[in-house]
mmCIF file of C-alpha atoms in Angstrom:
data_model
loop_
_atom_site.group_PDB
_atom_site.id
_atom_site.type_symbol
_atom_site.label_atom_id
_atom_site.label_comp_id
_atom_site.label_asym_id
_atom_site.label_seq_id
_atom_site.Cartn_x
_atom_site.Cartn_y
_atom_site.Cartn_z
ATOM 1 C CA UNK A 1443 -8.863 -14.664 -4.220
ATOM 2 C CA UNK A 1444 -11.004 -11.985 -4.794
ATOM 3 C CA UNK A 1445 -14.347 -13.865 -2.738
ATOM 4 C CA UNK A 1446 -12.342 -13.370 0.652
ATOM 5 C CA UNK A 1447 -14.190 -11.308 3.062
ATOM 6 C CA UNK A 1448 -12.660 -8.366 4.242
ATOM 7 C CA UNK A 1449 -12.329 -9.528 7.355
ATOM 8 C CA UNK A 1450 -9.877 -12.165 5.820
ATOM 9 C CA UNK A 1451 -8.450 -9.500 3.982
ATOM 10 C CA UNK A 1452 -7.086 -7.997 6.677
ATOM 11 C CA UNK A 1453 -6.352 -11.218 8.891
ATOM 12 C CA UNK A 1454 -3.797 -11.806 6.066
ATOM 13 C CA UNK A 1455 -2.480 -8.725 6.223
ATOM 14 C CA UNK A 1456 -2.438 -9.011 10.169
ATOM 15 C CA UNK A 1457 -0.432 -12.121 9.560
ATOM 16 C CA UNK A 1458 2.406 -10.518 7.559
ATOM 17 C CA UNK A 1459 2.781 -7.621 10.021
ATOM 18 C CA UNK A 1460 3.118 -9.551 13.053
ATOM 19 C CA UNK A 1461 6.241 -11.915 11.320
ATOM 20 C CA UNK A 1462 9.472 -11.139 12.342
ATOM 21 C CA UNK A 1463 10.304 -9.422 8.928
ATOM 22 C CA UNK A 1464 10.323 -6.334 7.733
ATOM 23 C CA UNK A 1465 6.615 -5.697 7.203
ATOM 24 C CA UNK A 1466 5.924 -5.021 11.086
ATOM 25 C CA UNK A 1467 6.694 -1.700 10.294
ATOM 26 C CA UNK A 1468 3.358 -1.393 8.640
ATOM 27 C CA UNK A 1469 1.267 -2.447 12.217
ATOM 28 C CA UNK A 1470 -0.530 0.919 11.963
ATOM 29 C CA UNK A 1471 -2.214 0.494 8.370
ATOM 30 C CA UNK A 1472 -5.832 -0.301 8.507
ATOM 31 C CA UNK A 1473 -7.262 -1.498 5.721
ATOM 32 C CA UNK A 1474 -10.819 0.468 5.345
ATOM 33 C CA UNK A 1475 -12.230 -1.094 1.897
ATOM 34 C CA UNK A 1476 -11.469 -3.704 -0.751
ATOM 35 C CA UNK A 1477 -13.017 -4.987 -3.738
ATOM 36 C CA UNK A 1478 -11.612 -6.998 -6.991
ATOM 37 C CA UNK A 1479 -8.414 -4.743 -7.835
ATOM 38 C CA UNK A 1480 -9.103 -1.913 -5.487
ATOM 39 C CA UNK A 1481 -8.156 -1.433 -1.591
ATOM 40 C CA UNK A 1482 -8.135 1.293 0.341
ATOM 41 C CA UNK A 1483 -6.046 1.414 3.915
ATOM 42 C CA UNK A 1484 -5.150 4.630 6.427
ATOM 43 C CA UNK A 1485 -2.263 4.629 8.451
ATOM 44 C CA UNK A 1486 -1.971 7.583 11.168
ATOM 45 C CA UNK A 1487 1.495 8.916 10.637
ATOM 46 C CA UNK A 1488 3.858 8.493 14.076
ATOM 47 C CA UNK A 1489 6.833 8.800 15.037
ATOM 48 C CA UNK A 1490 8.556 5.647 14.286
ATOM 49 C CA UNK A 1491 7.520 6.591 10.158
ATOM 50 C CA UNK A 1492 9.409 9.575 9.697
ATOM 51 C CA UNK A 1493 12.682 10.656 8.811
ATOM 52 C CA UNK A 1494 15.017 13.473 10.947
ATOM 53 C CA UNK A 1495 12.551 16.350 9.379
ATOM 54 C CA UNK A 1496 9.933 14.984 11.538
ATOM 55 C CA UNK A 1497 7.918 13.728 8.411
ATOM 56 C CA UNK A 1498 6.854 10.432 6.160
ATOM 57 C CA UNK A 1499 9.914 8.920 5.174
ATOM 58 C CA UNK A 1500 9.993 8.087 1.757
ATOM 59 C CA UNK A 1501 11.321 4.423 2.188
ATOM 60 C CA UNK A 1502 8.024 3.499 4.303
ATOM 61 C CA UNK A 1503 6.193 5.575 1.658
ATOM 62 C CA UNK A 1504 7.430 3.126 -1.352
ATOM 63 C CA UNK A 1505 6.588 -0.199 0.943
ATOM 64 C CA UNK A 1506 3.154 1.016 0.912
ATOM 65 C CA UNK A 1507 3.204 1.864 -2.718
ATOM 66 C CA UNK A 1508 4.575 -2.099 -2.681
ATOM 67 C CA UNK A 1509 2.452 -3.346 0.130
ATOM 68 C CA UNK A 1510 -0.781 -2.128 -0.547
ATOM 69 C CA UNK A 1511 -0.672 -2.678 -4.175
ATOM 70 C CA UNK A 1512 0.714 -6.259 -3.723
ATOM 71 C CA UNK A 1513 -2.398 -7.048 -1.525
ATOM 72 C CA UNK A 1514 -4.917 -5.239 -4.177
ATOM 73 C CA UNK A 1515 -3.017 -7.371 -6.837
ATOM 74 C CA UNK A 1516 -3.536 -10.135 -4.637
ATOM 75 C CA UNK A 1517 -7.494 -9.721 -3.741
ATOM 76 C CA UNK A 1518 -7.838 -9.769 -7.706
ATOM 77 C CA UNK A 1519 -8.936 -12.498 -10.384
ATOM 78 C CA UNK A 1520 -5.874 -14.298 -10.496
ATOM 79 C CA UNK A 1521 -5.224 -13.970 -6.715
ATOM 80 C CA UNK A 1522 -1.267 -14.299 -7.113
ATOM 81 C CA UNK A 1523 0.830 -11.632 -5.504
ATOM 82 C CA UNK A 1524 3.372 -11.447 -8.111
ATOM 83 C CA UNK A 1525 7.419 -10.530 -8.184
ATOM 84 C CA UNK A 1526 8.375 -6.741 -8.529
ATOM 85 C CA UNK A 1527 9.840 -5.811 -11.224
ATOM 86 C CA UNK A 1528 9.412 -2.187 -11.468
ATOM 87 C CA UNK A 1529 8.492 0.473 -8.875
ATOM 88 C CA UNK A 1530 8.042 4.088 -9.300
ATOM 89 C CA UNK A 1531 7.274 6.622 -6.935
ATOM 90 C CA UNK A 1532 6.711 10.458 -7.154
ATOM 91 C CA UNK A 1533 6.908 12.379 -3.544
ATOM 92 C CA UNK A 1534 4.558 15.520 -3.905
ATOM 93 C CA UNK A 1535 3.708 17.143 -0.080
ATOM 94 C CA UNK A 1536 4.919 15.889 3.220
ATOM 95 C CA UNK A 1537 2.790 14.296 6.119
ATOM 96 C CA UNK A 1538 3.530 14.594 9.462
ATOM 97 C CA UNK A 1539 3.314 13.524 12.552
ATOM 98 C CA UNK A 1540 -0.365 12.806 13.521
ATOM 99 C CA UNK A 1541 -1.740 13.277 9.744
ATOM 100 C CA UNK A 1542 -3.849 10.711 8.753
ATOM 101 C CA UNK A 1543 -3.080 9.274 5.298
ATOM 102 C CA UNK A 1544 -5.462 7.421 2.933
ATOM 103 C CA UNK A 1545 -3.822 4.953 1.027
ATOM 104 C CA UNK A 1546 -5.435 3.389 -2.174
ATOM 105 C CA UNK A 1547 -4.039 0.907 -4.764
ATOM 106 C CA UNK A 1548 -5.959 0.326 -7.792
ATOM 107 C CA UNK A 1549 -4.809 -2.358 -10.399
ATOM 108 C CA UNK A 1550 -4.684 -1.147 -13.652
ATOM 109 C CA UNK A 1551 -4.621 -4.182 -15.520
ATOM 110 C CA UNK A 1552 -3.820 -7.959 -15.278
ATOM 111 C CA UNK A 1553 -2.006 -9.237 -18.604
ATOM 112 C CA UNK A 1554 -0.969 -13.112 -18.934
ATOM 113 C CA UNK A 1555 2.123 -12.438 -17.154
ATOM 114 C CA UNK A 1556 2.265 -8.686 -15.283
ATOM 115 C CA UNK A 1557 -0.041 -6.680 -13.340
ATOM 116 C CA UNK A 1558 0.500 -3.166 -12.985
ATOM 117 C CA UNK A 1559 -1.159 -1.105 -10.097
ATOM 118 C CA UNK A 1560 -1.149 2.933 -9.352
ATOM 119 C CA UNK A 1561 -1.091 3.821 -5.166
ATOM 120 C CA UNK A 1562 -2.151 7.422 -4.129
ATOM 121 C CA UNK A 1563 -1.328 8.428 -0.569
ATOM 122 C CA UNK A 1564 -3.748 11.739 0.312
ATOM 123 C CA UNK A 1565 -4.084 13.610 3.671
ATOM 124 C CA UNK A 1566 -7.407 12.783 4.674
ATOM 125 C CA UNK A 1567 -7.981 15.928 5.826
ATOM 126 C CA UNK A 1568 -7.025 18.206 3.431
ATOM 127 C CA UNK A 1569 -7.221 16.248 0.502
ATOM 128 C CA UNK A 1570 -3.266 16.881 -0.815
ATOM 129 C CA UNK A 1571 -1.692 14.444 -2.400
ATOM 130 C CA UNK A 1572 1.229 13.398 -0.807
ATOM 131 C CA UNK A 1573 2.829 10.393 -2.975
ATOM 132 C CA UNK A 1574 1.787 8.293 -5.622
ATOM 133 C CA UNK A 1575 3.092 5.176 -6.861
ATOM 134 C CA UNK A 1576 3.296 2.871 -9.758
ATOM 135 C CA UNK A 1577 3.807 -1.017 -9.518
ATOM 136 C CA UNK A 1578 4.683 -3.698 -11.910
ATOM 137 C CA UNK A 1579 4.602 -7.365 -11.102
ATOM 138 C CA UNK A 1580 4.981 -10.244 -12.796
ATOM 139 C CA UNK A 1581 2.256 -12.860 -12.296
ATOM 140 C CA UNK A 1582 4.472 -15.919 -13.761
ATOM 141 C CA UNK A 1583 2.873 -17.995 -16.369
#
């Protein structure tokens, strides 16, 4: 899957955010770069991401650790998006309101059954990061 353009890229992506499901809440992530195993998206932080402190809430913060890495896993050699089976995610400054966040997933490797993939979300502007993630999936046989 890795020859799609980016503009596919992020018609697919387009596609699962407009569904009915759960993934509209992602609407506002823009993927900016992709190449085999690596993508990079920003999302501008509003109101409808944060939690009662006015800042990133940490659920939307691990479904774009699963999200983004799922789609990098995805725009790989193997091209298959893969089941969960292990998320990990370590919350380190808060965003707010208006912040722009860079999001990048990088797979780590691809093994006969699992990928795993790291996510770092950074404030654009001031470099901090704010989260970053760890994903395994497996890949079936």
């Amino acid at each position: 899957m890795a020859s799609l353009s980016l503009n596919s890229l992020k018609q697919v992506l387009r596609v699962m955010v407009d569904g009915p499901g759960f993934d509209r809440v992602l609407k506002k992530v823009e993927i900016l770069s992709a190449s085999p195993g690596k993508l990079v998206c920003e999302m501008k932080v509003a109101e409808e991401h944060t939690n009662r402190l006015g800042t990133l809430h940490g659920g939307l913060t691990a479904t774009l650790v699963d999200v983004v890495s799922t789609t990098a896993i995805m725009y790989s050699e193997r091209g298959a998006p893969g089941v969960s089976v292990d998320m990990n995610i370590t919350y380190m400054n808060a965003a707010k309101i208006g912040e722009d966040v860079l999001i990048t997933a990088q797979v780590l490797k691809e093994g006969r059954t699992l990928a795993f993939a790291t996510v770092d979300l950074i404030n654009k502007t001031t470099g901090k990061i704010i989260a970053q993630g760890r994903h395994t999936k497996h890949l079936g046989s």
